[in-house]
PDB file of C-alpha atoms in Angstrom:
ATOM      1  CA  UNK A   5      -8.534   1.474   3.059  1.00  0.00           C
ATOM      2  CA  UNK A   6      -6.040   2.561   0.464  1.00  0.00           C
ATOM      3  CA  UNK A   7      -4.841   6.094   1.161  1.00  0.00           C
ATOM      4  CA  UNK A   8      -2.705   6.493  -1.955  1.00  0.00           C
ATOM      5  CA  UNK A   9      -4.272   5.251  -5.162  1.00  0.00           C
ATOM      6  CA  UNK A  10      -2.815   4.738  -8.590  1.00  0.00           C
ATOM      7  CA  UNK A  11      -5.866   3.630 -10.496  1.00  0.00           C
ATOM      8  CA  UNK A  12      -4.142   2.790 -13.756  1.00  0.00           C
ATOM      9  CA  UNK A  13      -2.099  -0.405 -13.450  1.00  0.00           C
ATOM     10  CA  UNK A  14      -0.524   0.227 -16.842  1.00  0.00           C
ATOM     11  CA  UNK A  15      -0.007   2.917 -19.467  1.00  0.00           C
ATOM     12  CA  UNK A  16       1.343   2.672 -22.995  1.00  0.00           C
ATOM     13  CA  UNK A  17       2.750   5.716 -24.807  1.00  0.00           C
ATOM     14  CA  UNK A  18       4.559   6.338 -28.064  1.00  0.00           C
ATOM     15  CA  UNK A  19       8.141   7.558 -27.913  1.00  0.00           C
ATOM     16  CA  UNK A  20       8.358  11.339 -28.045  1.00  0.00           C
ATOM     17  CA  UNK A  21       4.837  11.884 -26.716  1.00  0.00           C
ATOM     18  CA  UNK A  22       3.807  12.911 -23.209  1.00  0.00           C
ATOM     19  CA  UNK A  23       3.283  10.345 -20.456  1.00  0.00           C
ATOM     20  CA  UNK A  24       0.917  11.322 -17.662  1.00  0.00           C
ATOM     21  CA  UNK A  25       0.806   9.170 -14.563  1.00  0.00           C
ATOM     22  CA  UNK A  26      -1.862   9.901 -12.004  1.00  0.00           C
ATOM     23  CA  UNK A  27      -2.114   9.481  -8.270  1.00  0.00           C
ATOM     24  CA  UNK A  28      -5.002  10.240  -5.904  1.00  0.00           C
ATOM     25  CA  UNK A  29      -4.923  10.403  -2.148  1.00  0.00           C
ATOM     26  CA  UNK A  30      -7.593  10.458   0.501  1.00  0.00           C
ATOM     27  CA  UNK A  31      -5.843  11.841   3.575  1.00  0.00           C
ATOM     28  CA  UNK A  32      -5.750  15.642   3.679  1.00  0.00           C
ATOM     29  CA  UNK A  33      -2.968  15.401   6.270  1.00  0.00           C
ATOM     30  CA  UNK A  34      -0.495  14.290   3.586  1.00  0.00           C
ATOM     31  CA  UNK A  35       1.827  17.166   2.891  1.00  0.00           C
ATOM     32  CA  UNK A  36       4.772  15.720   0.976  1.00  0.00           C
ATOM     33  CA  UNK A  37       4.681  13.572  -2.124  1.00  0.00           C
ATOM     34  CA  UNK A  38       7.317  11.596  -3.996  1.00  0.00           C
ATOM     35  CA  UNK A  39       7.596   9.572  -7.183  1.00  0.00           C
ATOM     36  CA  UNK A  40       9.831   6.531  -7.516  1.00  0.00           C
ATOM     37  CA  UNK A  41      10.721   4.549 -10.623  1.00  0.00           C
ATOM     38  CA  UNK A  42      11.427   0.837 -10.608  1.00  0.00           C
ATOM     39  CA  UNK A  43      13.033  -1.295 -13.293  1.00  0.00           C
ATOM     40  CA  UNK A  44      12.704  -5.106 -13.177  1.00  0.00           C
ATOM     41  CA  UNK A  45      15.240  -6.810 -10.895  1.00  0.00           C
ATOM     42  CA  UNK A  46      16.254  -3.479  -9.359  1.00  0.00           C
ATOM     43  CA  UNK A  47      15.212  -1.481  -6.322  1.00  0.00           C
ATOM     44  CA  UNK A  48      13.065   1.634  -6.742  1.00  0.00           C
ATOM     45  CA  UNK A  49      14.923   4.883  -7.369  1.00  0.00           C
ATOM     46  CA  UNK A  50      13.816   8.361  -6.394  1.00  0.00           C
ATOM     47  CA  UNK A  51      12.555  10.513  -9.239  1.00  0.00           C
ATOM     48  CA  UNK A  52      11.010  13.738  -7.992  1.00  0.00           C
ATOM     49  CA  UNK A  53       9.149  15.137  -5.000  1.00  0.00           C
ATOM     50  CA  UNK A  54       6.828  18.009  -4.143  1.00  0.00           C
ATOM     51  CA  UNK A  55       5.804  19.708  -0.953  1.00  0.00           C
ATOM     52  CA  UNK A  56       2.206  20.749  -0.374  1.00  0.00           C
ATOM     53  CA  UNK A  57       3.277  24.401  -0.333  1.00  0.00           C
ATOM     54  CA  UNK A  58       3.899  24.104  -4.073  1.00  0.00           C
ATOM     55  CA  UNK A  59       1.694  23.098  -6.982  1.00  0.00           C
ATOM     56  CA  UNK A  60       4.430  22.237  -9.443  1.00  0.00           C
ATOM     57  CA  UNK A  61       7.980  20.948  -9.408  1.00  0.00           C
ATOM     58  CA  UNK A  62      10.089  20.399 -12.470  1.00  0.00           C
ATOM     59  CA  UNK A  63      13.279  18.439 -13.078  1.00  0.00           C
ATOM     60  CA  UNK A  64      14.316  18.095 -16.682  1.00  0.00           C
ATOM     61  CA  UNK A  65      11.772  16.005 -18.569  1.00  0.00           C
ATOM     62  CA  UNK A  66       9.834  15.261 -15.373  1.00  0.00           C
ATOM     63  CA  UNK A  67       7.221  17.548 -13.844  1.00  0.00           C
ATOM     64  CA  UNK A  68       4.965  16.802 -10.909  1.00  0.00           C
ATOM     65  CA  UNK A  69       1.717  18.729 -10.462  1.00  0.00           C
ATOM     66  CA  UNK A  70      -0.192  18.845  -7.195  1.00  0.00           C
ATOM     67  CA  UNK A  71      -3.872  19.756  -6.942  1.00  0.00           C
ATOM     68  CA  UNK A  72      -4.612  19.868  -3.216  1.00  0.00           C
ATOM     69  CA  UNK A  73      -8.302  20.632  -3.556  1.00  0.00           C
ATOM     70  CA  UNK A  74      -8.766  17.528  -5.715  1.00  0.00           C
ATOM     71  CA  UNK A  75      -6.247  15.498  -3.666  1.00  0.00           C
ATOM     72  CA  UNK A  76      -4.581  14.593  -6.912  1.00  0.00           C
ATOM     73  CA  UNK A  77      -1.068  14.625  -8.247  1.00  0.00           C
ATOM     74  CA  UNK A  78       0.322  13.739 -11.611  1.00  0.00           C
ATOM     75  CA  UNK A  79       3.722  13.045 -13.104  1.00  0.00           C
ATOM     76  CA  UNK A  80       4.358  14.308 -16.622  1.00  0.00           C
ATOM     77  CA  UNK A  81       7.216  12.958 -18.713  1.00  0.00           C
ATOM     78  CA  UNK A  82       7.973  14.966 -21.825  1.00  0.00           C
ATOM     79  CA  UNK A  83       9.195  13.697 -24.202  1.00  0.00           C
ATOM     80  CA  UNK A  84       8.833  10.051 -23.274  1.00  0.00           C
ATOM     81  CA  UNK A  85      11.720   7.747 -24.098  1.00  0.00           C
ATOM     82  CA  UNK A  86      11.909   3.933 -24.260  1.00  0.00           C
ATOM     83  CA  UNK A  87      14.257   4.014 -21.239  1.00  0.00           C
ATOM     84  CA  UNK A  88      11.386   5.474 -19.212  1.00  0.00           C
ATOM     85  CA  UNK A  89       9.593   2.121 -19.408  1.00  0.00           C
ATOM     86  CA  UNK A  90       9.305   1.068 -15.756  1.00  0.00           C
ATOM     87  CA  UNK A  91       6.884   0.858 -12.856  1.00  0.00           C
ATOM     88  CA  UNK A  92       6.209   4.231 -11.224  1.00  0.00           C
ATOM     89  CA  UNK A  93       5.199   4.483  -7.593  1.00  0.00           C
ATOM     90  CA  UNK A  94       3.576   7.485  -6.005  1.00  0.00           C
ATOM     91  CA  UNK A  95       4.235   7.951  -2.261  1.00  0.00           C
ATOM     92  CA  UNK A  96       2.910  10.339   0.352  1.00  0.00           C
ATOM     93  CA  UNK A  97       4.002  11.472   3.782  1.00  0.00           C
ATOM     94  CA  UNK A  98       1.871  12.729   6.653  1.00  0.00           C
ATOM     95  CA  UNK A  99       2.128  16.246   8.015  1.00  0.00           C
ATOM     96  CA  UNK A 100       5.048  16.537  10.368  1.00  0.00           C
ATOM     97  CA  UNK A 101       7.121  14.919   7.679  1.00  0.00           C
ATOM     98  CA  UNK A 102       8.505  11.634   8.836  1.00  0.00           C
ATOM     99  CA  UNK A 103       9.841   8.881   6.658  1.00  0.00           C
ATOM    100  CA  UNK A 104       8.103   6.492   8.994  1.00  0.00           C
ATOM    101  CA  UNK A 105       4.774   7.653   7.627  1.00  0.00           C
ATOM    102  CA  UNK A 106       5.596   7.161   3.936  1.00  0.00           C
ATOM    103  CA  UNK A 107       2.739   5.372   2.148  1.00  0.00           C
ATOM    104  CA  UNK A 108       3.113   4.012  -1.374  1.00  0.00           C
ATOM    105  CA  UNK A 109       0.565   3.455  -4.119  1.00  0.00           C
ATOM    106  CA  UNK A 110       0.382   0.158  -5.992  1.00  0.00           C
ATOM    107  CA  UNK A 111       2.308   1.448  -8.984  1.00  0.00           C
ATOM    108  CA  UNK A 112       1.674   2.094 -12.687  1.00  0.00           C
ATOM    109  CA  UNK A 113       3.628   0.212 -15.335  1.00  0.00           C
ATOM    110  CA  UNK A 114       4.643   2.579 -18.127  1.00  0.00           C
ATOM    111  CA  UNK A 115       5.594   1.196 -21.530  1.00  0.00           C
ATOM    112  CA  UNK A 116       7.111   3.612 -24.030  1.00  0.00           C
ATOM    113  CA  UNK A 117       7.048   2.180 -27.529  1.00  0.00           C
ATOM    114  CA  UNK A 118       9.725   3.195 -30.079  1.00  0.00           C
TER     115      UNK A 118
ATOM    116  CA  UNK B   4      30.068   3.815  -4.264  1.00  0.00           C
ATOM    117  CA  UNK B   5      27.060   4.819  -2.168  1.00  0.00           C
ATOM    118  CA  UNK B   6      24.752   1.873  -1.858  1.00  0.00           C
ATOM    119  CA  UNK B   7      22.342  -0.251   0.128  1.00  0.00           C
ATOM    120  CA  UNK B   8      23.338  -3.909   0.088  1.00  0.00           C
ATOM    121  CA  UNK B   9      20.958  -6.757   0.804  1.00  0.00           C
ATOM    122  CA  UNK B  10      21.775 -10.437   1.214  1.00  0.00           C
ATOM    123  CA  UNK B  11      20.758 -12.929   0.104  1.00  0.00           C
ATOM    124  CA  UNK B  12      19.301 -11.747  -3.209  1.00  0.00           C
ATOM    125  CA  UNK B  13      17.430 -14.997  -3.696  1.00  0.00           C
ATOM    126  CA  UNK B  14      16.413 -17.617  -1.164  1.00  0.00           C
ATOM    127  CA  UNK B  15      14.156 -20.647  -1.152  1.00  0.00           C
ATOM    128  CA  UNK B  16      13.424 -22.013   2.297  1.00  0.00           C
ATOM    129  CA  UNK B  17      10.885 -24.148   4.116  1.00  0.00           C
ATOM    130  CA  UNK B  18       8.196 -23.257   6.606  1.00  0.00           C
ATOM    131  CA  UNK B  19       9.506 -22.703  10.117  1.00  0.00           C
ATOM    132  CA  UNK B  20      13.208 -22.442   9.326  1.00  0.00           C
ATOM    133  CA  UNK B  21      14.481 -19.172  10.787  1.00  0.00           C
ATOM    134  CA  UNK B  22      16.201 -16.840   8.388  1.00  0.00           C
ATOM    135  CA  UNK B  23      17.773 -13.392   8.358  1.00  0.00           C
ATOM    136  CA  UNK B  24      17.996 -10.986   5.461  1.00  0.00           C
ATOM    137  CA  UNK B  25      20.843  -8.573   6.029  1.00  0.00           C
ATOM    138  CA  UNK B  26      20.858  -4.929   4.984  1.00  0.00           C
ATOM    139  CA  UNK B  27      23.817  -2.585   5.128  1.00  0.00           C
ATOM    140  CA  UNK B  28      24.239   1.007   3.947  1.00  0.00           C
ATOM    141  CA  UNK B  29      27.498   2.918   3.559  1.00  0.00           C
ATOM    142  CA  UNK B  30      26.039   6.441   3.466  1.00  0.00           C
ATOM    143  CA  UNK B  31      25.844   7.097   7.236  1.00  0.00           C
ATOM    144  CA  UNK B  32      22.082   7.342   6.879  1.00  0.00           C
ATOM    145  CA  UNK B  33      19.976   7.882   9.961  1.00  0.00           C
ATOM    146  CA  UNK B  34      16.780   6.270   8.699  1.00  0.00           C
ATOM    147  CA  UNK B  35      16.336   2.683   7.466  1.00  0.00           C
ATOM    148  CA  UNK B  36      13.278   0.697   6.521  1.00  0.00           C
ATOM    149  CA  UNK B  37      12.064  -2.630   5.160  1.00  0.00           C
ATOM    150  CA  UNK B  38       9.351  -3.025   2.529  1.00  0.00           C
ATOM    151  CA  UNK B  39       7.765  -5.957   0.812  1.00  0.00           C
ATOM    152  CA  UNK B  40       6.417  -5.853  -2.717  1.00  0.00           C
ATOM    153  CA  UNK B  41       3.613  -8.167  -3.747  1.00  0.00           C
ATOM    154  CA  UNK B  42       1.660  -8.295  -7.035  1.00  0.00           C
ATOM    155  CA  UNK B  43      -1.279  -5.901  -6.947  1.00  0.00           C
ATOM    156  CA  UNK B  44      -0.308  -4.557  -3.531  1.00  0.00           C
ATOM    157  CA  UNK B  45       2.623  -2.297  -4.278  1.00  0.00           C
ATOM    158  CA  UNK B  46       5.203  -1.526  -1.601  1.00  0.00           C
ATOM    159  CA  UNK B  47       4.186  -2.062   1.997  1.00  0.00           C
ATOM    160  CA  UNK B  48       6.304  -1.083   4.939  1.00  0.00           C
ATOM    161  CA  UNK B  49       7.256  -3.798   7.432  1.00  0.00           C
ATOM    162  CA  UNK B  50       9.459  -2.010   9.986  1.00  0.00           C
ATOM    163  CA  UNK B  51      11.477   1.158  10.112  1.00  0.00           C
ATOM    164  CA  UNK B  52      14.208   2.663  12.256  1.00  0.00           C
ATOM    165  CA  UNK B  53      14.706   6.357  12.916  1.00  0.00           C
ATOM    166  CA  UNK B  54      18.142   5.782  14.459  1.00  0.00           C
ATOM    167  CA  UNK B  55      20.276   3.267  16.335  1.00  0.00           C
ATOM    168  CA  UNK B  56      18.243   1.297  18.860  1.00  0.00           C
ATOM    169  CA  UNK B  57      15.029   2.965  17.658  1.00  0.00           C
ATOM    170  CA  UNK B  58      12.663   0.780  15.635  1.00  0.00           C
ATOM    171  CA  UNK B  59       8.948   0.857  14.970  1.00  0.00           C
ATOM    172  CA  UNK B  60       6.289  -1.155  13.193  1.00  0.00           C
ATOM    173  CA  UNK B  61       5.130  -0.325   9.705  1.00  0.00           C
ATOM    174  CA  UNK B  62       1.934  -1.520   8.060  1.00  0.00           C
ATOM    175  CA  UNK B  63       2.646  -5.264   7.940  1.00  0.00           C
ATOM    176  CA  UNK B  64       4.985  -6.196  10.825  1.00  0.00           C
ATOM    177  CA  UNK B  65       3.440  -9.569  11.750  1.00  0.00           C
ATOM    178  CA  UNK B  66       5.914 -12.430  11.516  1.00  0.00           C
ATOM    179  CA  UNK B  67       8.980 -10.185  11.315  1.00  0.00           C
ATOM    180  CA  UNK B  68      11.576  -8.816  13.703  1.00  0.00           C
ATOM    181  CA  UNK B  69      14.299  -6.214  13.216  1.00  0.00           C
ATOM    182  CA  UNK B  70      17.181  -4.770  15.148  1.00  0.00           C
ATOM    183  CA  UNK B  71      19.346  -1.656  14.765  1.00  0.00           C
ATOM    184  CA  UNK B  72      22.440  -2.140  16.861  1.00  0.00           C
ATOM    185  CA  UNK B  73      24.656  -0.198  14.469  1.00  0.00           C
ATOM    186  CA  UNK B  74      23.821   2.715  12.226  1.00  0.00           C
ATOM    187  CA  UNK B  75      24.796   0.937   9.018  1.00  0.00           C
ATOM    188  CA  UNK B  76      22.977  -2.389   9.548  1.00  0.00           C
ATOM    189  CA  UNK B  77      19.283  -3.213   9.743  1.00  0.00           C
ATOM    190  CA  UNK B  78      18.637  -6.966   9.475  1.00  0.00           C
ATOM    191  CA  UNK B  79      15.174  -8.422   8.897  1.00  0.00           C
ATOM    192  CA  UNK B  80      14.493 -11.604  10.836  1.00  0.00           C
ATOM    193  CA  UNK B  81      11.831 -14.183  10.040  1.00  0.00           C
ATOM    194  CA  UNK B  82      11.711 -16.370  13.145  1.00  0.00           C
ATOM    195  CA  UNK B  83       9.305 -18.929  11.690  1.00  0.00           C
ATOM    196  CA  UNK B  84       8.695 -18.202   8.001  1.00  0.00           C
ATOM    197  CA  UNK B  85       5.374 -19.126   6.439  1.00  0.00           C
ATOM    198  CA  UNK B  86       4.317 -19.333   2.772  1.00  0.00           C
ATOM    199  CA  UNK B  87       2.477 -15.991   3.010  1.00  0.00           C
ATOM    200  CA  UNK B  88       5.861 -14.358   3.560  1.00  0.00           C
ATOM    201  CA  UNK B  89       6.903 -15.334   0.059  1.00  0.00           C
ATOM    202  CA  UNK B  90       7.641 -11.949  -1.418  1.00  0.00           C
ATOM    203  CA  UNK B  91      10.166  -9.496  -2.807  1.00  0.00           C
ATOM    204  CA  UNK B  92      11.798  -7.571   0.019  1.00  0.00           C
ATOM    205  CA  UNK B  93      13.482  -4.192  -0.174  1.00  0.00           C
ATOM    206  CA  UNK B  94      15.635  -2.428   2.353  1.00  0.00           C
ATOM    207  CA  UNK B  95      15.880   1.358   2.091  1.00  0.00           C
ATOM    208  CA  UNK B  96      17.727   4.166   3.823  1.00  0.00           C
ATOM    209  CA  UNK B  97      17.602   7.938   3.939  1.00  0.00           C
ATOM    210  CA  UNK B  98      19.886  10.655   5.253  1.00  0.00           C
ATOM    211  CA  UNK B  99      17.260  12.145   7.492  1.00  0.00           C
ATOM    212  CA  UNK B 100      14.109  10.832   9.087  1.00  0.00           C
ATOM    213  CA  UNK B 101      12.386  14.126   8.347  1.00  0.00           C
ATOM    214  CA  UNK B 102      10.908  15.294   5.076  1.00  0.00           C
ATOM    215  CA  UNK B 103      11.199  19.036   4.542  1.00  0.00           C
ATOM    216  CA  UNK B 104      11.287  21.361   1.536  1.00  0.00           C
ATOM    217  CA  UNK B 105      14.919  21.413   0.514  1.00  0.00           C
ATOM    218  CA  UNK B 106      15.363  17.870   1.805  1.00  0.00           C
ATOM    219  CA  UNK B 107      13.983  15.678  -0.928  1.00  0.00           C
ATOM    220  CA  UNK B 108      13.372  12.823   1.445  1.00  0.00           C
ATOM    221  CA  UNK B 109      14.932  10.516  -1.069  1.00  0.00           C
ATOM    222  CA  UNK B 110      14.968   6.884  -0.068  1.00  0.00           C
ATOM    223  CA  UNK B 111      17.828   4.766  -1.385  1.00  0.00           C
ATOM    224  CA  UNK B 112      16.715   1.204  -2.010  1.00  0.00           C
ATOM    225  CA  UNK B 113      18.656  -2.016  -2.149  1.00  0.00           C
ATOM    226  CA  UNK B 114      18.288  -4.311  -5.148  1.00  0.00           C
ATOM    227  CA  UNK B 115      15.799  -6.559  -3.416  1.00  0.00           C
ATOM    228  CA  UNK B 116      15.713 -10.050  -1.918  1.00  0.00           C
ATOM    229  CA  UNK B 117      13.336 -12.545  -3.452  1.00  0.00           C
ATOM    230  CA  UNK B 118      12.211 -14.973  -0.777  1.00  0.00           C
ATOM    231  CA  UNK B 119      10.207 -18.147  -1.381  1.00  0.00           C
ATOM    232  CA  UNK B 120       8.841 -20.097   1.579  1.00  0.00           C
ATOM    233  CA  UNK B 121       7.657 -23.630   0.732  1.00  0.00           C
TER     234      UNK B 121
END
């Protein structure tokens, strides 16, 4: 059973607009969440993270929102740029916070059109 | 330059021929891990290591072995590769095994090793 779900395999957005990538989870014991970005032929790179004690974390154009009651988090990119075109992975960690328990979603491919 | 280095980057082999994918990090990271990426399945963890001589199974460990004799190296061994191990493999490392507010828990990934087993 998939514990971290990214239900949209792909998303297309116009340059300058907002991109919203969604992630749902089923395990209420998850208490730390991360987003990674992956370009073709490269390894994933860390983007932003959020602890369950917060509901929002911002870093430049990237903001992650966490809704614990809905078991949902989202990544907002404003404004979107063509260089943001990549696959985005959501990941979650179990309470007690160990890297060994990091579980990834299947990814969402974002395309930002000029 | 801080990095995670995997070798080989590309490999085509045949069923049953033992192979090793090496992984080395130069950041003195405590935690290392191997993932495989398959279409429609995302990133799945194979094995991880919290520190030297400490390894544990991830979600899909069958058919793989690892060792952590030194802090910087974490090789992935396929003793008898099979076609279902054809995949894109990523090694990753992190400063700390623990995720805490203030510690982003950032994983540093290698560039990937594309393995094809015929």
